[in-house]
Tab-separated table of C-alpha atoms in Angstrom:
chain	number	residue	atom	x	y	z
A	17	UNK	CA	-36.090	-9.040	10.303
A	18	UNK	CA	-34.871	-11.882	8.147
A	19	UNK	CA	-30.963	-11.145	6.422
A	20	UNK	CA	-29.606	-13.405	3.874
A	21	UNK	CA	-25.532	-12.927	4.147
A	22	UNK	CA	-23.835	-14.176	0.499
A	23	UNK	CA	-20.780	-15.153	1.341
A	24	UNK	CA	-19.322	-16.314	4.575
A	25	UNK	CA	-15.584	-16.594	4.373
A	26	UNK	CA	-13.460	-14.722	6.854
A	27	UNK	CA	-15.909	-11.319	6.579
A	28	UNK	CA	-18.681	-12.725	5.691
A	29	UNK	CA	-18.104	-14.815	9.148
A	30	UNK	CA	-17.470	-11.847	11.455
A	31	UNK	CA	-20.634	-9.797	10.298
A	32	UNK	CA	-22.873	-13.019	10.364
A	33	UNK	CA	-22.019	-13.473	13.967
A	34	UNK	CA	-22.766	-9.761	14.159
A	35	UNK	CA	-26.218	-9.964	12.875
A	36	UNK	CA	-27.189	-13.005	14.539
A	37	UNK	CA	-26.896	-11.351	18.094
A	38	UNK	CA	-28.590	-8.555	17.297
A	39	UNK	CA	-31.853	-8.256	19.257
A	40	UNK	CA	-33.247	-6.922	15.904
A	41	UNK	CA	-32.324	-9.444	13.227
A	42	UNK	CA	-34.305	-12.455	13.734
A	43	UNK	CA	-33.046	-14.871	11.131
A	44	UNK	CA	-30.012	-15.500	8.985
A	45	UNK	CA	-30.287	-16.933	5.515
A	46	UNK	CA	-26.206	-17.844	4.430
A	47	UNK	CA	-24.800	-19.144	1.276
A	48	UNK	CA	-21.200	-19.190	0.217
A	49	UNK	CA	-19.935	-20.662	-3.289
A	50	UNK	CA	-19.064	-23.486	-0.882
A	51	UNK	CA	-22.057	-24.958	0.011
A	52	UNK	CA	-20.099	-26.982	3.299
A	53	UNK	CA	-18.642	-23.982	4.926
A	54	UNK	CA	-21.842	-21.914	4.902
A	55	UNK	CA	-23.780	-24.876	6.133
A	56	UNK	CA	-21.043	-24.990	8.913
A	57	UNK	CA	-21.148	-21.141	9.970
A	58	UNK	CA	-25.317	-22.071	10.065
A	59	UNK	CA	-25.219	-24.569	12.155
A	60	UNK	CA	-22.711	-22.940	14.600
A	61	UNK	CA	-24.477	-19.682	14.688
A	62	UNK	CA	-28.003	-22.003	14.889
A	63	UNK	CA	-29.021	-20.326	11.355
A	64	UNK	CA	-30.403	-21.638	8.206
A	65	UNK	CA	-28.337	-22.609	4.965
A	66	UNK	CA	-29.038	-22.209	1.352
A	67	UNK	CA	-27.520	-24.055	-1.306
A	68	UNK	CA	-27.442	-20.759	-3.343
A	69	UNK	CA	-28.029	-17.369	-4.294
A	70	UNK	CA	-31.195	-18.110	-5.927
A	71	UNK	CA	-32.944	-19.509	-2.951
A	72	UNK	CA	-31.840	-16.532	-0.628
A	73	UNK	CA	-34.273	-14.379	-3.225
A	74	UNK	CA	-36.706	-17.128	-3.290
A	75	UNK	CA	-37.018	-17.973	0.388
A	76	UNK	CA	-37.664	-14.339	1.109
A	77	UNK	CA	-35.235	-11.833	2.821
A	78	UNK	CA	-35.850	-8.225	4.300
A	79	UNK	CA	-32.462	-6.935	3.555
A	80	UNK	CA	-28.895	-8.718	2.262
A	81	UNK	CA	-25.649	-8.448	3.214
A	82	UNK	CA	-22.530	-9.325	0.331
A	83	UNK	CA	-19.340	-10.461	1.315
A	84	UNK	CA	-18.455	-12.421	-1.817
A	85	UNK	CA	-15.509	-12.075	-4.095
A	86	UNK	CA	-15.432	-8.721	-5.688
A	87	UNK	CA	-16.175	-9.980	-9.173
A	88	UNK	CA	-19.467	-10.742	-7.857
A	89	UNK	CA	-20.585	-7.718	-5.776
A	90	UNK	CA	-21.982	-6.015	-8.680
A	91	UNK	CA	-24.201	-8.758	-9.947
A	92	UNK	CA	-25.947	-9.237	-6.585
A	93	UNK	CA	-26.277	-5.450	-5.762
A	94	UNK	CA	-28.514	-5.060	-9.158
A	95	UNK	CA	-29.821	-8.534	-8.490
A	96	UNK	CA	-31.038	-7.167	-4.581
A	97	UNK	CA	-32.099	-3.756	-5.972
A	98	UNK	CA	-34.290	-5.034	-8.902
A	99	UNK	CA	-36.074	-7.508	-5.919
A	100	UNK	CA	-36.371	-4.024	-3.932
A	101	UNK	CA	-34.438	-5.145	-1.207
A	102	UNK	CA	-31.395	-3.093	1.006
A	103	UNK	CA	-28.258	-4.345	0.556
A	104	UNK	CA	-24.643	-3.598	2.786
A	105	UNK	CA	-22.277	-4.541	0.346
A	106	UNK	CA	-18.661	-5.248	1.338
A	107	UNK	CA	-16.257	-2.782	-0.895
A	108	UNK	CA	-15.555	-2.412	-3.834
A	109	UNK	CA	-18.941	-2.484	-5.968
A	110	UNK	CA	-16.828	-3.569	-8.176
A	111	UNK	CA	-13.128	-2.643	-9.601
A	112	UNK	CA	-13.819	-0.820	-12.565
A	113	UNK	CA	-15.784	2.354	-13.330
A	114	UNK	CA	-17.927	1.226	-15.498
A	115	UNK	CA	-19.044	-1.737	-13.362
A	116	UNK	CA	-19.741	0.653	-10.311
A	117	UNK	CA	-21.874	3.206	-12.595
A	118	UNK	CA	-23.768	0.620	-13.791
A	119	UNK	CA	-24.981	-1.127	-10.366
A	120	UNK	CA	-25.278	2.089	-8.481
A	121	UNK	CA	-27.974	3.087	-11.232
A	122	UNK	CA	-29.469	0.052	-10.843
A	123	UNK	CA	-29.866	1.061	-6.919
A	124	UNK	CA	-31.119	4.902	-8.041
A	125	UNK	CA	-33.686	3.321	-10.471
A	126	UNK	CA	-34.992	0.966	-7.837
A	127	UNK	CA	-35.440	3.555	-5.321
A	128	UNK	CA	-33.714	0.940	-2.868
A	129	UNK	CA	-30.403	1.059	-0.397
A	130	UNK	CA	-27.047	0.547	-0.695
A	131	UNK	CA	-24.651	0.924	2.191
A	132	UNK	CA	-20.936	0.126	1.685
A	133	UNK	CA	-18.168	-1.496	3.907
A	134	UNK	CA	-15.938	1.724	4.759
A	135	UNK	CA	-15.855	0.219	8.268
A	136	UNK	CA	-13.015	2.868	9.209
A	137	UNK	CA	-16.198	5.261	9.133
A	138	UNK	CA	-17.034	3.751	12.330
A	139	UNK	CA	-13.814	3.845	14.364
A	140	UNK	CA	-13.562	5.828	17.136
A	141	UNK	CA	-10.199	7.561	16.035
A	142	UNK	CA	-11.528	8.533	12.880
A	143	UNK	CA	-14.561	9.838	14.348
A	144	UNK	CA	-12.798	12.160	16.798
A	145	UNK	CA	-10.516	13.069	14.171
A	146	UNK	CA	-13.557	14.659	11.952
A	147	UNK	CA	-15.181	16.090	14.594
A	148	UNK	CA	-11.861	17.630	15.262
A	149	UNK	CA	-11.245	18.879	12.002
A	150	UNK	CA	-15.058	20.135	11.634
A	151	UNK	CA	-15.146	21.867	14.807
A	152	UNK	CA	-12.164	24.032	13.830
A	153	UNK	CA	-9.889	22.321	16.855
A	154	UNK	CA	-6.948	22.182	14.108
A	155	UNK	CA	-7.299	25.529	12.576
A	156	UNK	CA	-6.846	25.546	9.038
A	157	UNK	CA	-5.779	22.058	7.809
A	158	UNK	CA	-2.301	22.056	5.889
A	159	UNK	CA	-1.379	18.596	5.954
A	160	UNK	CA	-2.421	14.644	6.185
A	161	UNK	CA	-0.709	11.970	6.024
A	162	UNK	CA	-2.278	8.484	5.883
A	163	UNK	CA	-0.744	4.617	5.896
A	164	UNK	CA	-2.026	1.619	5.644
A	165	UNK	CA	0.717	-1.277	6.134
A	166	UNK	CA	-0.074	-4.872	6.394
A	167	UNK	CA	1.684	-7.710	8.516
A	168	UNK	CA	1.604	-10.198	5.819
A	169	UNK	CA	0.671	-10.127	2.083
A	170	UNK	CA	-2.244	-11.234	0.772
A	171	UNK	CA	-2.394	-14.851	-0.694
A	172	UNK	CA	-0.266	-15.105	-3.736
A	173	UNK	CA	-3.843	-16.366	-5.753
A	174	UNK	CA	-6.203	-13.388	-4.385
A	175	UNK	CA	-3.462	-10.848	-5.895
A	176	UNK	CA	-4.312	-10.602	-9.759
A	177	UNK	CA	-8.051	-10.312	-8.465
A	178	UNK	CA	-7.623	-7.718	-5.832
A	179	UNK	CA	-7.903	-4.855	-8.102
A	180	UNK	CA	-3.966	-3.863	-7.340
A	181	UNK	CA	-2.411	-2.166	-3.705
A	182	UNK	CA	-4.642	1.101	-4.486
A	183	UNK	CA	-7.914	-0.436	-5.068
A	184	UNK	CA	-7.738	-3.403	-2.722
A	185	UNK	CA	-5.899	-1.401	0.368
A	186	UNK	CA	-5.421	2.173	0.083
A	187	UNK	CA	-9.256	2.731	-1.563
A	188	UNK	CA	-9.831	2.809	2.467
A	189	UNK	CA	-7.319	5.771	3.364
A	190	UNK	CA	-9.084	7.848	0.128
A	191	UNK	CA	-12.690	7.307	1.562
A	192	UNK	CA	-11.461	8.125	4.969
A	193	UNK	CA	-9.753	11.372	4.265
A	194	UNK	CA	-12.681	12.761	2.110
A	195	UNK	CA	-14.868	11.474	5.005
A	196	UNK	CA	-12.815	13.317	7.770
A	197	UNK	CA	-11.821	16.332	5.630
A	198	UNK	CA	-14.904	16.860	4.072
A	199	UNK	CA	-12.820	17.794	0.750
A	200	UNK	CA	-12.717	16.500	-2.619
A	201	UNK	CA	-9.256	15.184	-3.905
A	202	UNK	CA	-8.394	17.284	-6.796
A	203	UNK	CA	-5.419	15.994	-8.222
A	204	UNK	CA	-2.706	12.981	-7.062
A	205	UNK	CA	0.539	11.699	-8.140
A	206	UNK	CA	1.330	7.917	-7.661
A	207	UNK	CA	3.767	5.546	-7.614
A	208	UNK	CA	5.072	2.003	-6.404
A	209	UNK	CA	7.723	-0.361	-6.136
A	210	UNK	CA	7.494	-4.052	-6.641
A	211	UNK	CA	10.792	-4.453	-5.405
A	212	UNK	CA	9.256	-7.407	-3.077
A	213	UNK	CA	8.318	-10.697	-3.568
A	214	UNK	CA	7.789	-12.097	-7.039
A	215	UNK	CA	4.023	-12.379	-6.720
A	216	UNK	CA	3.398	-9.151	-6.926
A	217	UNK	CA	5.533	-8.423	-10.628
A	218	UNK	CA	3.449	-11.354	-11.641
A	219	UNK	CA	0.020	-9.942	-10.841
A	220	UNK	CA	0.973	-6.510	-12.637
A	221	UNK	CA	0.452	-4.999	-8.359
A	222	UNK	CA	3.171	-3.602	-6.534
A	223	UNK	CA	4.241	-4.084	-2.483
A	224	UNK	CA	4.548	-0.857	-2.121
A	225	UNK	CA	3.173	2.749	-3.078
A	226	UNK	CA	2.945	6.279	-2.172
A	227	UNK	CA	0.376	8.803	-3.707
A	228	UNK	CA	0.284	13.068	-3.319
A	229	UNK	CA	-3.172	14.069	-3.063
A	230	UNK	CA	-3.936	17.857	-3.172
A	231	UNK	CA	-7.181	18.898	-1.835
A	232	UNK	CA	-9.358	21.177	-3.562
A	233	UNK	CA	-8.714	23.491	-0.514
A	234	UNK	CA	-5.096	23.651	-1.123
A	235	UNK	CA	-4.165	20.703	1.489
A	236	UNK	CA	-1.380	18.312	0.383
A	237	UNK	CA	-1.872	14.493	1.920
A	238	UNK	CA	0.080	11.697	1.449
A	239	UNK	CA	-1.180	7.694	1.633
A	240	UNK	CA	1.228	5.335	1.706
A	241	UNK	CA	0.427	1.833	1.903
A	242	UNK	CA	2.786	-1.580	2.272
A	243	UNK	CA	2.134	-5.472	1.671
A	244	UNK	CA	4.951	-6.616	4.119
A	245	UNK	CA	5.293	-4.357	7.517
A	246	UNK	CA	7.130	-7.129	9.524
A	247	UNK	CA	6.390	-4.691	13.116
A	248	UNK	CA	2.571	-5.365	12.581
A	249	UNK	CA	-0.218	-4.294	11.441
A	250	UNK	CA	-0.156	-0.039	10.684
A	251	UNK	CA	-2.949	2.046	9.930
A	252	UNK	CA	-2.840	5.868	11.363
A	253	UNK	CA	-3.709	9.239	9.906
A	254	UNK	CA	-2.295	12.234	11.275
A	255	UNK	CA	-3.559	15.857	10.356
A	256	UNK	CA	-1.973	19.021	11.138
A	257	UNK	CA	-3.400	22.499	10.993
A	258	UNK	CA	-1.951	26.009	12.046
A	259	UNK	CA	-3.128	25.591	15.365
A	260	UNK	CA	-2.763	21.819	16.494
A	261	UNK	CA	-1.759	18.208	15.234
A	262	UNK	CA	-3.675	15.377	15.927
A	263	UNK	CA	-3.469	11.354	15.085
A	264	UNK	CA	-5.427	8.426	14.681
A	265	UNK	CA	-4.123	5.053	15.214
A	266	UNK	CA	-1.785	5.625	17.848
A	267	UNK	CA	-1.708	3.377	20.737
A	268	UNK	CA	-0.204	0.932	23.334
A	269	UNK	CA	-0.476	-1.609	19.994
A	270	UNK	CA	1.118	0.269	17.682
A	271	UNK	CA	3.520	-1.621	15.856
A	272	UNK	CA	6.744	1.428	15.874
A	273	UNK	CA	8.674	2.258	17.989
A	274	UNK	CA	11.262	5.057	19.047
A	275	UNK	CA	14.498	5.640	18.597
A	276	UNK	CA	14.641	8.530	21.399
A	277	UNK	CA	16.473	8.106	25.050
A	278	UNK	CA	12.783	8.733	26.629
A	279	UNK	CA	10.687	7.953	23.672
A	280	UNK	CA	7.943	5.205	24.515
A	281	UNK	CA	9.294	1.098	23.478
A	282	UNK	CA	7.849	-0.893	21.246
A	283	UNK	CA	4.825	-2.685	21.981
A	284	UNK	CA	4.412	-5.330	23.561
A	285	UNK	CA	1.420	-6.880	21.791
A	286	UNK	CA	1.250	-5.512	18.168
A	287	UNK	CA	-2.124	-5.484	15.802
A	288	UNK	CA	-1.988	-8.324	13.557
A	289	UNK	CA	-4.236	-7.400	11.082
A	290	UNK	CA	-7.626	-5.327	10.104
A	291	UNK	CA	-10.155	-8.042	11.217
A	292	UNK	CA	-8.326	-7.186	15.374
A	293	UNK	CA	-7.872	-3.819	14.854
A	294	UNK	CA	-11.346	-2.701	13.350
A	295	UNK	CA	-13.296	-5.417	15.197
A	296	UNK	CA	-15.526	-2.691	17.018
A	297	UNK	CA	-16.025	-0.691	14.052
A	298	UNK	CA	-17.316	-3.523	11.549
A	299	UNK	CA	-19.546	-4.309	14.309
A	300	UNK	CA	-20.603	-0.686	14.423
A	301	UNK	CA	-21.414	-0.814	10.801
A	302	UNK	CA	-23.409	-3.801	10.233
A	303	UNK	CA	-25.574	-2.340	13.157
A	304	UNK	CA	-26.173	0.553	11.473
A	305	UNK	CA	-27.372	-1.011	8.644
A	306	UNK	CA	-30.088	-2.677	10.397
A	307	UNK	CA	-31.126	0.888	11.538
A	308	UNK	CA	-30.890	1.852	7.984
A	309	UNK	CA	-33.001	-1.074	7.124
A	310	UNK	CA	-34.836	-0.045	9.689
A	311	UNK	CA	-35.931	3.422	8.631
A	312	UNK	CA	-34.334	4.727	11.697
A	313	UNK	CA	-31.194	6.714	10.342
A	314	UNK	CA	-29.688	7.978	6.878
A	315	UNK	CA	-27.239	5.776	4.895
A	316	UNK	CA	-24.037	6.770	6.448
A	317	UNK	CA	-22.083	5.301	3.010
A	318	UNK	CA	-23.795	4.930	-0.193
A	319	UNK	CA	-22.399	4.356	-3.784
A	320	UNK	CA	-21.577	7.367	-4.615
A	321	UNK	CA	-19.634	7.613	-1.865
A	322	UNK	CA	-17.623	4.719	-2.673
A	323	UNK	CA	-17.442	5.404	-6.353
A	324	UNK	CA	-15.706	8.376	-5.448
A	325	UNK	CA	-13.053	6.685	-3.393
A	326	UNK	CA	-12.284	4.051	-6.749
A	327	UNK	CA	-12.052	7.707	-8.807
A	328	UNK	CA	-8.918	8.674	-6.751
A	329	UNK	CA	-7.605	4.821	-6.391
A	330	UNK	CA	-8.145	4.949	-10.422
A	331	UNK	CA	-6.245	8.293	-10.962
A	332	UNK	CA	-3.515	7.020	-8.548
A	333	UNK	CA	-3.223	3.872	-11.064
A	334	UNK	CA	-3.301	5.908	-13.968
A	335	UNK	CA	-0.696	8.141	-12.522
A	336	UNK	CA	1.380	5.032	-11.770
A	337	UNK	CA	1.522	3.717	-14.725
A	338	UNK	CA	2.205	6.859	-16.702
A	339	UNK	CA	4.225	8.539	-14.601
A	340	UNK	CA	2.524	11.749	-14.194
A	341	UNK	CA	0.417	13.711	-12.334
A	342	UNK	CA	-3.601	13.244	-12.609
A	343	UNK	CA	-6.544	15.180	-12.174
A	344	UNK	CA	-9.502	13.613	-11.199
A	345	UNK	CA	-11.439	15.802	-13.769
A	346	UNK	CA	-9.953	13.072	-15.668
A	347	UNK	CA	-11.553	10.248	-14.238
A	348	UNK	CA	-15.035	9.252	-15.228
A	349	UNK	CA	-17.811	9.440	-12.650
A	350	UNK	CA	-17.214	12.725	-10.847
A	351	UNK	CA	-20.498	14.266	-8.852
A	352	UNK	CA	-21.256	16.921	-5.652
A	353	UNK	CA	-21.296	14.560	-2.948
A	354	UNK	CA	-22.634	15.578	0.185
A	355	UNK	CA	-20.770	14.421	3.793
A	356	UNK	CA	-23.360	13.227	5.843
């Protein structure tokens, strides 16, 4: 199997040294809008660069992997689905609804594959924590509560790009709950603070926010999500039902710690960020697109999928900036989508 991989900064990096180990992926194809660094990762990794997009088409690829700049992502999913080719596409597809609708029809009318970047899909917390929650463990679910706090903010340039604190960040805590809840978001109510640093007021984002999410069983959750969590790097989810309480993300690296006589210290060697603390899991996920690619399993996240995770980071803008609550009736896009 021959991959081409568009884009090889810091992602694009860790899944090329991904695929070029695997016993099934026989050749990498890499291009990056700088020509140097992909011929760099090529020669390191003993693969073969291209000086562009064009020739990864033209050279002939089995599958292709996009880890560009978001503005991008769309372009190359319709350009890989009208070529008939599988693509793994880091998220978003793009960060609008309009741009999303239009390359996941693309994919429909091509017949072909496209499996998004929701690595948190393929942690092991998150994985018990479904299979908790689906095989009743919790009893009926009442509560989540979700946060995703980073060490350090994001460069001051990649901000007014990003897509804003909801689309960029917290778009992973929405797909995660539907994914572990197996419900729909019905409704949210949103709001932020750019109390922070000035680089945020100037991109229009905030450094902080906090969304209500009700369920369309009834269950209230609550994401909260943070540019500059000085402890470390934060990501848990903890779910509690009328029978027991459960939560992912807690561990001897957990950056909190207790203010109790016998409650446990503070760690000792904190996460530091997503590429540490999800290393297995985007590992996990570029190997099951090969078996997608394959033929050998289902897509574990299409489009749709991740369309439906920008409809609740959209209503959660929306709700920001109006101050009020929003139903996601509201937002374009909405479709049954079945949990695999």
């Amino acid at each position: 199997m021959r991959i081409g991989v568009i884009g090889t900064g810091r992602i694009g990096t860790i899944h090329a040294n991904t695929l070029s180990r695997h016993r099934d992926v026989g050749s990498l194809i890499l291009t990056d809008a700088d020509p140097a660094r992909a011929a760099d990762l090529a020669h390191r990794l003993g693969e073969t660069a291209a000086p562009g997009v064009e020739e990864i088409f033209r050279w002939g690829v089995d599958a292709v992997v996009i880890t560009t700049a978001t503005s991008a992502h769309a372009e190359l999913i319709g350009r890989a689905a009208r070529s008939g080719l599988p693509v793994f596409c880091e998220k978003p597809i793009a960060l609008d609804l309009p741009g999303t609708l239009s390359a996941i029809a693309e994919v429909e009318a091509a017949g072909t594959v496209l499996q998004m970047g929701f690595q948190r899909r393929f942690d092991t917390g998150y994985a018990g924590a479904r299979e908790a929650v689906r095989a009743g463990r919790l009893g009926r679910l009442h509560t989540v509560r979700a946060l995703t706090s980073d060490q350090a903010p994001p460069p001051a340039a990649w901000l007014p790009v990003s897509g804003g604190l909801y689309r960029d960040t917290l778009i992973h805590d929405f797909d995660v709950l539907r994914w572990v809840t197996g419900r729909e978001v019905a409704d949210v109510y949103a709001t932020g603070s750019d109390a922070g640093p000035a680089m945020f007021r100037e991109a229009g984002d905030v450094d902080t926010g906090a969304a209500l999410l009700t369920l369309d069983d009834g269950t209230l959750a609550t994401v909260t999500g943070a540019r500059l969590n000085g402890a470390g790097y934060d990501v848990r989810m903890e779910l509690a039902g009328e029978r027991d309480q459960i939560v992912v993300g807690l561990d001897d690296r957990t950056p909190i710690a207790s203010t109790e006589p016998t409650g446990p210290p503070a760690a000792d060697k904190p996460w530091a960020g997503f590429l540490e603390r999800f290393g297995p899991a985007y590992e996990a996920e570029l190997n099951a697109f090969v078996e997608v690619v394959r033929g050998e399993r289902a897509n574990p996240c299409d489009g749709r999928e991740a369309l439906q995770a920008l409809r609740v980071a959209e209503a959660c803008e929306v709700s920001r900036r109006e101050r009020r609550p929003v139903r996601l009736a509201e937002i374009p896009g909405g479709a049954a989508t079945a949990f695999a």
